[in-house]
Coordinates of C-alpha atoms in Angstrom, one line a residue:
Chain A
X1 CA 116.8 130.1 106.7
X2 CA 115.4 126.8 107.8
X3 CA 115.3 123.9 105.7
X4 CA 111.8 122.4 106.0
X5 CA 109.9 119.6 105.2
X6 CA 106.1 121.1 104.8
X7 CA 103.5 121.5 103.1
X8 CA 102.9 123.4 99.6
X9 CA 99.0 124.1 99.2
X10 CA 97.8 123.6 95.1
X11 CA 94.6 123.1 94.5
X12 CA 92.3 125.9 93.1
X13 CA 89.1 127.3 94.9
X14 CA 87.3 125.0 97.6
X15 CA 89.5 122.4 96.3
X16 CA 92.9 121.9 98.3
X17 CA 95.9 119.7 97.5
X18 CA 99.2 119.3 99.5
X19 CA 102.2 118.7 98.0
X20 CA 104.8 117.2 100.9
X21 CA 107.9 119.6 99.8
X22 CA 111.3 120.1 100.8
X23 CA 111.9 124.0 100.9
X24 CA 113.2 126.9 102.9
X25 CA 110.6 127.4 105.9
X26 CA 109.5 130.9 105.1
X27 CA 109.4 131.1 101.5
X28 CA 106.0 131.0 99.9
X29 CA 104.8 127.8 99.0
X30 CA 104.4 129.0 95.3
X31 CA 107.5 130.9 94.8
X32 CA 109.1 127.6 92.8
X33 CA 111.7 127.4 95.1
X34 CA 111.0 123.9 96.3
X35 CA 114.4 121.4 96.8
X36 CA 112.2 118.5 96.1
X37 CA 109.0 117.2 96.3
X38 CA 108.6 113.7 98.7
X39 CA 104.9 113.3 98.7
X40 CA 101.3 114.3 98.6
X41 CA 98.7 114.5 100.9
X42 CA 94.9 115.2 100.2
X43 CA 92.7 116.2 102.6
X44 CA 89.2 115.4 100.7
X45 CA 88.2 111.8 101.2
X46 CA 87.1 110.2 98.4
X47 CA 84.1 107.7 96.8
X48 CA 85.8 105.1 99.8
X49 CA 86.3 107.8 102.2
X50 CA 90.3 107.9 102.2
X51 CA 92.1 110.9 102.3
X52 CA 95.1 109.9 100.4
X53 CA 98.3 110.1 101.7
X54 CA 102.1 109.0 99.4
X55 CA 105.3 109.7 100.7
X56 CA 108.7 108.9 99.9
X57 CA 110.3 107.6 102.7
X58 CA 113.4 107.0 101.4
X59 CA 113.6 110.7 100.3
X60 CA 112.3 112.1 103.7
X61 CA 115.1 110.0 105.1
X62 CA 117.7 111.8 103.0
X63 CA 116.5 114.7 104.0
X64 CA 116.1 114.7 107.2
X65 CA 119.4 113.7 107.5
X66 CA 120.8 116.5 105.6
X67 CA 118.7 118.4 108.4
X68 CA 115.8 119.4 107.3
X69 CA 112.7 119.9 109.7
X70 CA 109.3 118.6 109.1
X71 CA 106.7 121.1 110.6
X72 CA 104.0 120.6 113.3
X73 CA 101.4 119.4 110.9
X74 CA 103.7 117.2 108.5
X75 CA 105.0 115.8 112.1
X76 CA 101.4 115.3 113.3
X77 CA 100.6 113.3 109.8
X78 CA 103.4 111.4 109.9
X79 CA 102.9 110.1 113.2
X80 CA 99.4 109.0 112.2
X81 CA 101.3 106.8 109.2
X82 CA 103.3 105.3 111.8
X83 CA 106.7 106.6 110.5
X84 CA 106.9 109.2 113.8
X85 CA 105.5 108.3 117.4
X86 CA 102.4 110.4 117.5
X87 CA 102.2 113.8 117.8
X88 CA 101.0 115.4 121.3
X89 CA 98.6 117.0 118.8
X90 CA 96.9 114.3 117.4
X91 CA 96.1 113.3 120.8
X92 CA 94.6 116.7 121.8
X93 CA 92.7 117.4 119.1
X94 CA 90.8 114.5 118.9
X95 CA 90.4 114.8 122.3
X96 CA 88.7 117.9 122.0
X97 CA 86.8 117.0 119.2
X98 CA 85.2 114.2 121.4
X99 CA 84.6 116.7 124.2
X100 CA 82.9 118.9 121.9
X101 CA 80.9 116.1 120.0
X102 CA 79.9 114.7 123.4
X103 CA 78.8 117.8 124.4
X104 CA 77.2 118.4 120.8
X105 CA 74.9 115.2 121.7
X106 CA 74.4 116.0 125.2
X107 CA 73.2 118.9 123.8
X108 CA 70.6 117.5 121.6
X109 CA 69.5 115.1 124.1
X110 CA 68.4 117.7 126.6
X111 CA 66.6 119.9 123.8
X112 CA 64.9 116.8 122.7
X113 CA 63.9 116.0 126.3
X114 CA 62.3 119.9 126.7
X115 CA 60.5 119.6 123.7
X116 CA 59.2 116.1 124.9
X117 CA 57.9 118.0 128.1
X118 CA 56.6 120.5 126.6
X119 CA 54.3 118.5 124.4
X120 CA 52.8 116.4 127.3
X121 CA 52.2 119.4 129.3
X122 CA 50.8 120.8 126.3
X123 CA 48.5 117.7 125.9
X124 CA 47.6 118.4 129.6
X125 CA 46.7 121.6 129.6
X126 CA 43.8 120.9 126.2
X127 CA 42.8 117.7 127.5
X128 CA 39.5 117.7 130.7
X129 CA 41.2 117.4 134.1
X130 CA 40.4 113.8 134.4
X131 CA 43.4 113.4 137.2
X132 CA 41.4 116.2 139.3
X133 CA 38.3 114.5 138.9
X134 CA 39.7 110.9 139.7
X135 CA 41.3 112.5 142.7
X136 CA 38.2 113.5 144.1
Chain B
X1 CA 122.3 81.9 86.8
X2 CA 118.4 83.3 87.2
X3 CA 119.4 84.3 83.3
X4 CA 121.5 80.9 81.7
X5 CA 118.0 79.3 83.6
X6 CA 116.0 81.4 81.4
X7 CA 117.8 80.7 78.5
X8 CA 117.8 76.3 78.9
X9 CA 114.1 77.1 79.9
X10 CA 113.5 78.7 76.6
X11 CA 115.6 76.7 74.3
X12 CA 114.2 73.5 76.1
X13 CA 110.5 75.2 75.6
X14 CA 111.2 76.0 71.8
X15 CA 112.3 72.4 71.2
X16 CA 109.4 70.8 72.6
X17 CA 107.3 73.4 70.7
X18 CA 109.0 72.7 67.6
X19 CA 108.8 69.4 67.6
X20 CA 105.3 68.8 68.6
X21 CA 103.5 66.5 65.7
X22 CA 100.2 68.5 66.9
X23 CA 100.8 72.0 64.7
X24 CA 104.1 71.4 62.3
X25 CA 105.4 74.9 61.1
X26 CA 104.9 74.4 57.3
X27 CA 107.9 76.4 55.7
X28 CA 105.5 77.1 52.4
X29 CA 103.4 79.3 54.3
X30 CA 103.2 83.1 53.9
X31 CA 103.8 84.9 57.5
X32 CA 101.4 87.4 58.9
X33 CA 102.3 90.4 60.6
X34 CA 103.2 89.9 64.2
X35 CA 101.2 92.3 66.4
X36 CA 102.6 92.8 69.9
X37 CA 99.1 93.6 71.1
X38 CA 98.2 90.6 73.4
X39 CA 98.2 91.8 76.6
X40 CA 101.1 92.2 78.9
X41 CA 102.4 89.6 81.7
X42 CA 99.8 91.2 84.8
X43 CA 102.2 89.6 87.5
X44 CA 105.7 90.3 88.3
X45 CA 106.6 86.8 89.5
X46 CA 108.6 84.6 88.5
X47 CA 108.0 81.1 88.2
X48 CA 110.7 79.1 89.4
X49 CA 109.7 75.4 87.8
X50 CA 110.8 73.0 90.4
X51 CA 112.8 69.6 88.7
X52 CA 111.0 66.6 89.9
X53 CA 113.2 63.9 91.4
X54 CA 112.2 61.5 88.4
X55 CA 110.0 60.4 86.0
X56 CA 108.3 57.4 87.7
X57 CA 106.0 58.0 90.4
X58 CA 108.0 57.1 92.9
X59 CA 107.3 57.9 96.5
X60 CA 109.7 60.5 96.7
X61 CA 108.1 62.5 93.6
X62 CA 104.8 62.0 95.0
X63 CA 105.3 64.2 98.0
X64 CA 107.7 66.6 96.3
X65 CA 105.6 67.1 93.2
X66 CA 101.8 66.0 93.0
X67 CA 99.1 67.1 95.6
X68 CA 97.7 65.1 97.7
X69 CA 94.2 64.2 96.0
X70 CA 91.8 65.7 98.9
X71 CA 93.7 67.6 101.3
X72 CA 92.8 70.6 101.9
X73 CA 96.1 72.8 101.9
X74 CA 96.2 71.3 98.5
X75 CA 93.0 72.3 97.4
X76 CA 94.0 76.3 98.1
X77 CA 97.3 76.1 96.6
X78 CA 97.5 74.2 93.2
X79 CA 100.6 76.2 92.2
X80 CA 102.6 73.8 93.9
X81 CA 100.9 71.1 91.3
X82 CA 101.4 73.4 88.3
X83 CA 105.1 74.7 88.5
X84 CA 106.4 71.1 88.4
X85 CA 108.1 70.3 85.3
X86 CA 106.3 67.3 83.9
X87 CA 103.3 69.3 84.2
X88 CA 104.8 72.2 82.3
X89 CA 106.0 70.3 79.6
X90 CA 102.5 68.7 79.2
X91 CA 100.9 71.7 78.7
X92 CA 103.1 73.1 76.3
X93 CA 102.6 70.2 74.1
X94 CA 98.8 70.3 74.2
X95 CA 99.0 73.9 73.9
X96 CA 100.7 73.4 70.6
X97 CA 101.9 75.9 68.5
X98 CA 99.9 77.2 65.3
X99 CA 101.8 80.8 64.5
X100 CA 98.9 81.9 62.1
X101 CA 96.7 81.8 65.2
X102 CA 99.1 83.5 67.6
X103 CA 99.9 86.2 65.1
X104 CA 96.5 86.6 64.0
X105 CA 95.0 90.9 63.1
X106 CA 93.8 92.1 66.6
X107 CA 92.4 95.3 66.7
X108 CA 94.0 97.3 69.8
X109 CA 96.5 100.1 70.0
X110 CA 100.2 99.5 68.5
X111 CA 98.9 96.5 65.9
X112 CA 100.6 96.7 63.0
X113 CA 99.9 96.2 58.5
X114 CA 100.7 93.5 57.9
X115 CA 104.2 93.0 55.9
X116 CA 105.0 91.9 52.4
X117 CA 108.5 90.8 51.7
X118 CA 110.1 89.0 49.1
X119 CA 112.8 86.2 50.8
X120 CA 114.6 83.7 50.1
X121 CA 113.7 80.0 51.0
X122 CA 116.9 80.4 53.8
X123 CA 115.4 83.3 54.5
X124 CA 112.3 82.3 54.9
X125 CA 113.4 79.5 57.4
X126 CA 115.0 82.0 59.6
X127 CA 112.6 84.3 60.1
X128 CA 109.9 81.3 60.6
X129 CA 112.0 80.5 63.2
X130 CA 112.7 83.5 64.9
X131 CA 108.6 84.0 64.7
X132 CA 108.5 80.6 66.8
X133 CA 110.6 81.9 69.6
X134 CA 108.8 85.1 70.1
X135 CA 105.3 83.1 70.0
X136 CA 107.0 81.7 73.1
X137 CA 106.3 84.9 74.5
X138 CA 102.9 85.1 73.5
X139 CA 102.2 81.5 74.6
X140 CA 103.6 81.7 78.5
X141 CA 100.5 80.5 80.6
X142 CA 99.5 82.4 83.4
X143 CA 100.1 80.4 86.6
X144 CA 97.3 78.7 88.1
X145 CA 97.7 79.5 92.0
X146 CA 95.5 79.4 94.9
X147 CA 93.1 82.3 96.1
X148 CA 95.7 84.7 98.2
X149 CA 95.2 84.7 101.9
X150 CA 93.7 87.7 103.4
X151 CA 95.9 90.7 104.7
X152 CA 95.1 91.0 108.7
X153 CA 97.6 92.5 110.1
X154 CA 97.3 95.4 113.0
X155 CA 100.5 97.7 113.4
X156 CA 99.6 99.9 116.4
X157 CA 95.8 100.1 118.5
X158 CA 95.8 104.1 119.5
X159 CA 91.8 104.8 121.2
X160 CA 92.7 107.7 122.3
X161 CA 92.7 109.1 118.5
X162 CA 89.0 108.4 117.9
X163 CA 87.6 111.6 116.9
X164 CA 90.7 112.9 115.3
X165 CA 89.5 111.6 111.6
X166 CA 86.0 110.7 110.5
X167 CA 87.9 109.3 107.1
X168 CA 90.1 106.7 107.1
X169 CA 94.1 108.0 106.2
X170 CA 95.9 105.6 103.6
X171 CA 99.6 105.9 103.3
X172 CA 101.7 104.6 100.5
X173 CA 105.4 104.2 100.5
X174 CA 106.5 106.0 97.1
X175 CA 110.1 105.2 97.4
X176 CA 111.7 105.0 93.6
X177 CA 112.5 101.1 92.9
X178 CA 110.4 99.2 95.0
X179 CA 108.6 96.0 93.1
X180 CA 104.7 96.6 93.8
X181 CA 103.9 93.7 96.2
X182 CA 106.5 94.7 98.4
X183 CA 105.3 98.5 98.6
X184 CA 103.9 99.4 102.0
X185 CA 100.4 100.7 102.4
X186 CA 98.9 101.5 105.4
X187 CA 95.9 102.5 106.2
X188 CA 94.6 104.5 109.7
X189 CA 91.7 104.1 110.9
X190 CA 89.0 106.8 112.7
X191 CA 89.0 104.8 116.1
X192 CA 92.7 105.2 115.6
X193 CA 93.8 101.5 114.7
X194 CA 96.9 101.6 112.7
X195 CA 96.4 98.6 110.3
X196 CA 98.0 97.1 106.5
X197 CA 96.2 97.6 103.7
X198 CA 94.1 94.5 102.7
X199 CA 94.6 92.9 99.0
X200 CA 91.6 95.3 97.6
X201 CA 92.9 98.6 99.1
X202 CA 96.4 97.7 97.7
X203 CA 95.2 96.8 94.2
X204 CA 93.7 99.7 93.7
X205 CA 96.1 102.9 95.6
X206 CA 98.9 101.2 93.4
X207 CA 96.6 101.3 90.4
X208 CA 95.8 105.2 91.4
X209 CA 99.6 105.6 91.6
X210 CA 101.4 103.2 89.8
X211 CA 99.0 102.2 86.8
X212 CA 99.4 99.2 85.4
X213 CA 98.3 99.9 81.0
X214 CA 95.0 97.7 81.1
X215 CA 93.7 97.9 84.6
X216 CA 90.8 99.6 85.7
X217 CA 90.1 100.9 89.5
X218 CA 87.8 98.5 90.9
X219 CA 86.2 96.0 89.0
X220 CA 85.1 96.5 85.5
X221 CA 81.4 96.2 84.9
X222 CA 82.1 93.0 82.6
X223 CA 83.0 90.8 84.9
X224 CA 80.3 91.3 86.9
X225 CA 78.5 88.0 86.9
X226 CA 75.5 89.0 84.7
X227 CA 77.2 90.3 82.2
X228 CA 80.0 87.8 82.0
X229 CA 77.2 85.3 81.8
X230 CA 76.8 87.4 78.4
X231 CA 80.4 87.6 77.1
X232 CA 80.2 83.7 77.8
X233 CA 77.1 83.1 75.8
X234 CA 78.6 85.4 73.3
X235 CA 81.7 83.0 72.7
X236 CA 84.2 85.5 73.8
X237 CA 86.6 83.0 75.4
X238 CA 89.5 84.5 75.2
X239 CA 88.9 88.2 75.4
X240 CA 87.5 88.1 78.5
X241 CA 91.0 85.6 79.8
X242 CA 92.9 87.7 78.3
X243 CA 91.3 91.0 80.0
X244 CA 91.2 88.9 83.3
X245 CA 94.6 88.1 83.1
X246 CA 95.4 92.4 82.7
X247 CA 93.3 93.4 85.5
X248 CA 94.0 91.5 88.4
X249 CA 96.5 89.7 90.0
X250 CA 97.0 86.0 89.7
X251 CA 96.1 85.0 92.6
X252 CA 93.0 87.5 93.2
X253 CA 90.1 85.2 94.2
X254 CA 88.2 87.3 91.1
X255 CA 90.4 86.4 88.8
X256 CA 89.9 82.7 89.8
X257 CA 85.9 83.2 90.1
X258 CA 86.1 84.8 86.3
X259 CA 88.4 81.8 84.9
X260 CA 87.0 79.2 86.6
X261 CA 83.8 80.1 85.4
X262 CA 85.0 80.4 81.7
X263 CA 86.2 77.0 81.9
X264 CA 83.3 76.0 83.4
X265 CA 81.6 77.8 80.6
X266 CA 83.8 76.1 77.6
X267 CA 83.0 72.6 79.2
X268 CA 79.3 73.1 79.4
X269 CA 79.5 73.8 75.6
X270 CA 82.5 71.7 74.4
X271 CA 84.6 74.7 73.1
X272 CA 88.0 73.7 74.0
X273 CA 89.3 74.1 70.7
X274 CA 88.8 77.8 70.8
X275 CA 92.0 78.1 73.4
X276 CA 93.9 75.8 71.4
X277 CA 97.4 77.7 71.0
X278 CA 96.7 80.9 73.0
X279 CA 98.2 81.2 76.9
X280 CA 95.0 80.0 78.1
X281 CA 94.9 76.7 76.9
X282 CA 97.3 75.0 79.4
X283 CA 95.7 76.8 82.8
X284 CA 92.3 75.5 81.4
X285 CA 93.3 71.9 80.9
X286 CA 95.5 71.7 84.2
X287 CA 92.0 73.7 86.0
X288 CA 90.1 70.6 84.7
X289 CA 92.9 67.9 85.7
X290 CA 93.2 69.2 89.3
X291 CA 89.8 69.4 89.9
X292 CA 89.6 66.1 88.1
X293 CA 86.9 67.1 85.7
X294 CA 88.5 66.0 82.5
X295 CA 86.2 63.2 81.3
X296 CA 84.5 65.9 78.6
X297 CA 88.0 67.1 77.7
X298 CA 89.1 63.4 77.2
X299 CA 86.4 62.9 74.9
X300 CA 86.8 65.6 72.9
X301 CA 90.7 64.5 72.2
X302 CA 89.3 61.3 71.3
X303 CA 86.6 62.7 68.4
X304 CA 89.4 64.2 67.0
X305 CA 91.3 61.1 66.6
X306 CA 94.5 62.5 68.1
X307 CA 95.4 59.8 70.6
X308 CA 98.7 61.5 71.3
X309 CA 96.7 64.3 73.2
X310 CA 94.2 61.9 75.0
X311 CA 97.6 60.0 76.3
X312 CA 99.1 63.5 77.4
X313 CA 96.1 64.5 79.5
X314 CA 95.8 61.0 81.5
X315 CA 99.3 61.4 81.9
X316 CA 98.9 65.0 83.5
X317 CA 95.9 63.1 85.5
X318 CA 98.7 60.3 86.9
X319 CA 101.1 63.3 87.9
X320 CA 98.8 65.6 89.6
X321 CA 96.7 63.0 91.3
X322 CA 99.5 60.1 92.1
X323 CA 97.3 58.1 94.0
X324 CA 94.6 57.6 91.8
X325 CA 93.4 54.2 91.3
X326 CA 94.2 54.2 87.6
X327 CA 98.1 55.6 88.4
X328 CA 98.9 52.8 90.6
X329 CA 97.7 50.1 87.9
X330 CA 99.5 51.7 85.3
X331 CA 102.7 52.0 87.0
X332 CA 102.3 47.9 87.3
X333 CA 102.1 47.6 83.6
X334 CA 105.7 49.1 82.0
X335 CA 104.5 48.1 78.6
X336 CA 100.9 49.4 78.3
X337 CA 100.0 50.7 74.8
X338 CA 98.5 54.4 74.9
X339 CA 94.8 53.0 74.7
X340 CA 95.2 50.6 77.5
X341 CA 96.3 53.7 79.8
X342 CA 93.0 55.9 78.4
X343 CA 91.1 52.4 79.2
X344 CA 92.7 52.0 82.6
X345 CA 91.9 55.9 83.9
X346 CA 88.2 55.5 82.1
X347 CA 87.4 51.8 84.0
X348 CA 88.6 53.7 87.4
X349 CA 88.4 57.0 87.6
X350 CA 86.2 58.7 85.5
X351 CA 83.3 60.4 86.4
X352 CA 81.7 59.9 83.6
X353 CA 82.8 56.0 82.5
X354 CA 79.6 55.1 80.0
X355 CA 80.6 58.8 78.0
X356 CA 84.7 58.0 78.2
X357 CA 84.2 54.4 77.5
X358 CA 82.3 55.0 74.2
X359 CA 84.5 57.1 72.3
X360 CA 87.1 54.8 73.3
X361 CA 85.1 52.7 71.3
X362 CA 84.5 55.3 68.4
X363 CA 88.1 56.1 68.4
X364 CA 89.3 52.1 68.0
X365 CA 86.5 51.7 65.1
X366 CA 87.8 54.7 63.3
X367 CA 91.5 53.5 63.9
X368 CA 90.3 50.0 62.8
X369 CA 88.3 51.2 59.1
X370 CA 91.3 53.3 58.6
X371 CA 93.8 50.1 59.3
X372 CA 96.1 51.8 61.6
X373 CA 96.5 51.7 65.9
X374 CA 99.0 53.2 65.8
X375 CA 100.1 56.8 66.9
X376 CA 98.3 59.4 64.5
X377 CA 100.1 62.5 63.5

């Protein structure tokens, strides 16, 4: 089994907690079986709008060097603390997040657009043909 | 040597306290209950009092230990003025040292009834004296230090992370053993600027995970300037130092805003007296004598006839403003009695001369109808 450093989910309904856990890979993160616990994570900003984020560094140190494996998304939050290079991850997800928010507004834009030509030729279509008229 | 340090400091700090002619310990006096309620030292620091080349004002001490009067770097950073020896000693004999005040009933959590015990008179001595060295405790004066520069520093600038995080991601270092101001806190931002944590995001994730007994996240609603214009009115002097002093750090430009003001507050209304032996006392009068505001101060020593203090504080004036008119004049004169020093700092520097001047005047017609110039108590 793989020594791991991950995440252990607490928390109750609607409300999740991370603890950052030292542990065997596969074991279920509420079996008790955690070596140690190095950290916390929580993943609901608060009245600031932080998500809160304490590890022990020294800890995680030990541990890595007795071999133990932080997985993809410890890795990816690590690298946003600055304690790894960032992950590949990070960099695609919030690239896709931008694609999809650009698109989101692009979106938006054009429906506001048809609904802006719609009204004028709305407005056309009940008001006298006074371009006709002037025309001729 | 940090600790035999300690110990001169102390024993030299007991001495001076025991031997001030402002508060003598009288030995007939029942003792009170001490109550270890005041609350606890906020910083973590140290205060390394730096020896001062000499007592004169020479020109060596002057840039070692006073501040230049109007200098800017000065005017942030007073510390410099008040860890100097002189000044310390100063203050601790002004501060005096009346034990029924310092172990005076508090209500809080942890104070105890008070004790009856029959003693002896050897007894009696000892534990009297014992009493005196723990007051030391209670009487050690929050450091007076400039407002602490802002925390600006960028770690890392990653734009291609914008998106990732519409919340900001603050990461503390939990590591076991670390003292608090050197923990590192982090925060990342959603355009993906990896940044330190300024003063205010530090103060309160280490109150969220380190709590300090007395602190509240954020600022508590009574120091919010209309209601501490409240406590103020409501003579509560010291509470609100004292609760100051618990919730922030020394140098936190509130806590400067919130005792500056309550200075400012005790001047207005001529309370000084109320701060007499606590902690307080000494930052207030060396607040007033580095911002050379002590003409009121001066006045009040004066009504109360102790000329002893009145000499102190022009003193503390000479040291922590070295180039003041009235320093230079009575350096010339080796032999000048205390009231021609007061005379000399209220002819040149005072603000306000006519106010100073006067009770110099009261003060000599009392000394005169009692017989007596010389020094009282």
């Amino acid at each position: 089994m793989a020594l791991a450093i991950r995440f252990a989910l607490f928390g109750c309904t609607n409300r999740p907690f991370f603890h950052i856990v030292v542990m065997e890979k596969r074991r279920a993160q509420r079996s008790g079986k955690i070596k140690e616990m190095i950290g916390s994570y929580d993943p609901m900003p608060n009245q600031d709008n932080q998500k809160l984020v304490a590890v022990d560094f020294q800890k995680l140190q030990k541990w890595l060097g007795f071999g133990a494996v932080p997985t993809k998304h410890v890795a990816e939050l690590l690298g946003l603390g600055g304690f790894y290079p960032i992950h590949p991850m990070s960099y695609i997800k919030a690239k896709r997040k931008r694609t999809l928010m650009e698109k989101q507004v692009a979106d938006m834009q054009a429906k506001e657009e048809t609904q802006e030509t719609a009204a004028i030729q709305v407005n056309e279509d009940t008001q006298p043909d006074s371009t006709e008229d002037a025309s001729q | 040597m940090a600790a035999s340090m300690k110990c001169a400091w102390a024993r030299c700090l007991s001495t001076i306290l025991l031997n001030s002619t402002k508060h003598r310990c009288q030995i007939s006096q029942p003792l009170y209950a001490s109550c270890s309620n005041i609350t606890g030292d906020s910083g973590n620091d140290e205060i390394i009092f730096r020896k001062a080349e000499g007592e004169g004002g020479t020109d060596q001490t002057r840039q070692e230990a006073g501040p230049a009067d109007d200098t800017k770097k000065h005017r942030r950073d007073p510390g410099k003025a008040f860890t100097d020896v002189r000044v310390q000693k100063i203050l601790l004999r002004l501060t005096g040292l009346d034990l029924d005040k310092v172990y005076e009933y508090r209500a809080a959590k942890g104070a105890g009834v008070a004790k009856v015990a029959l003693m002896s008179d050897q007894q009696l001595k000892k534990v009297y004296e014992s009493a005196s060295y723990k007051a030391l405790r209670k009487l050690q004066m929050p450091p007076v230090l400039g407002a602490r520069e802002p925390i600006d520093e960028v770690l890392s600038e990653d734009p291609e992370l914008e998106g990732l995080n519409t919340s900001k991601l603050v990461f503390i270092d939990i590591s076991q053993r670390v003292p608090l101001k050197k923990r590192t806190i982090v925060v990342r931002e959603p355009n993906g600027t990896l940044r330190k944590a300024s003063w205010e995001e530090r103060d309160v994730t280490l109150q969220k995970y380190f709590p300090q007994s007395g602190r509240k996240i954020g600022l508590p609603r009574m120091f919010q300037q209309d209601n501490l214009e409240c406590m103020l009115d409501d003579g509560k002097h010291e509470y609100i130092l004292n609760r100051a002093c618990s919730q922030f750090e020394i140098d936190d430009p509130e806590y400067i805003r919130v005792t500056q003001r309550t200075y400012e507050h005790i001047d207005g209304n001529g309370k000084f007296e109320d701060l007499r032996s606590t902690r307080h006392f000494g930052p207030m009068i060396f607040y007033f004598t580095y911002y050379k505001k002590i003409d009121k101060l001066l006045v009040a020593f004066l009504e109360e006839e102790s000329l002893e203090d009145s000499l102190d504080l022009v003193k503390l004036y000479h040291i922590v403003h070295p180039s003041c008119k009235s320093a230079e004049k009575v350096a010339s004169m080796p032999d000048a009695t205390p009231l021609e020093i007061i005379r000399a700092f209220a002819e040149m520097d005072a603000t306000q001369k006519s106010l100073v001047q006067q009770a110099i005047q009261t003060y000599e017609k009392e000394c005169d109808s009692t017989g007596s110039t010389q020094l009282r108590r």
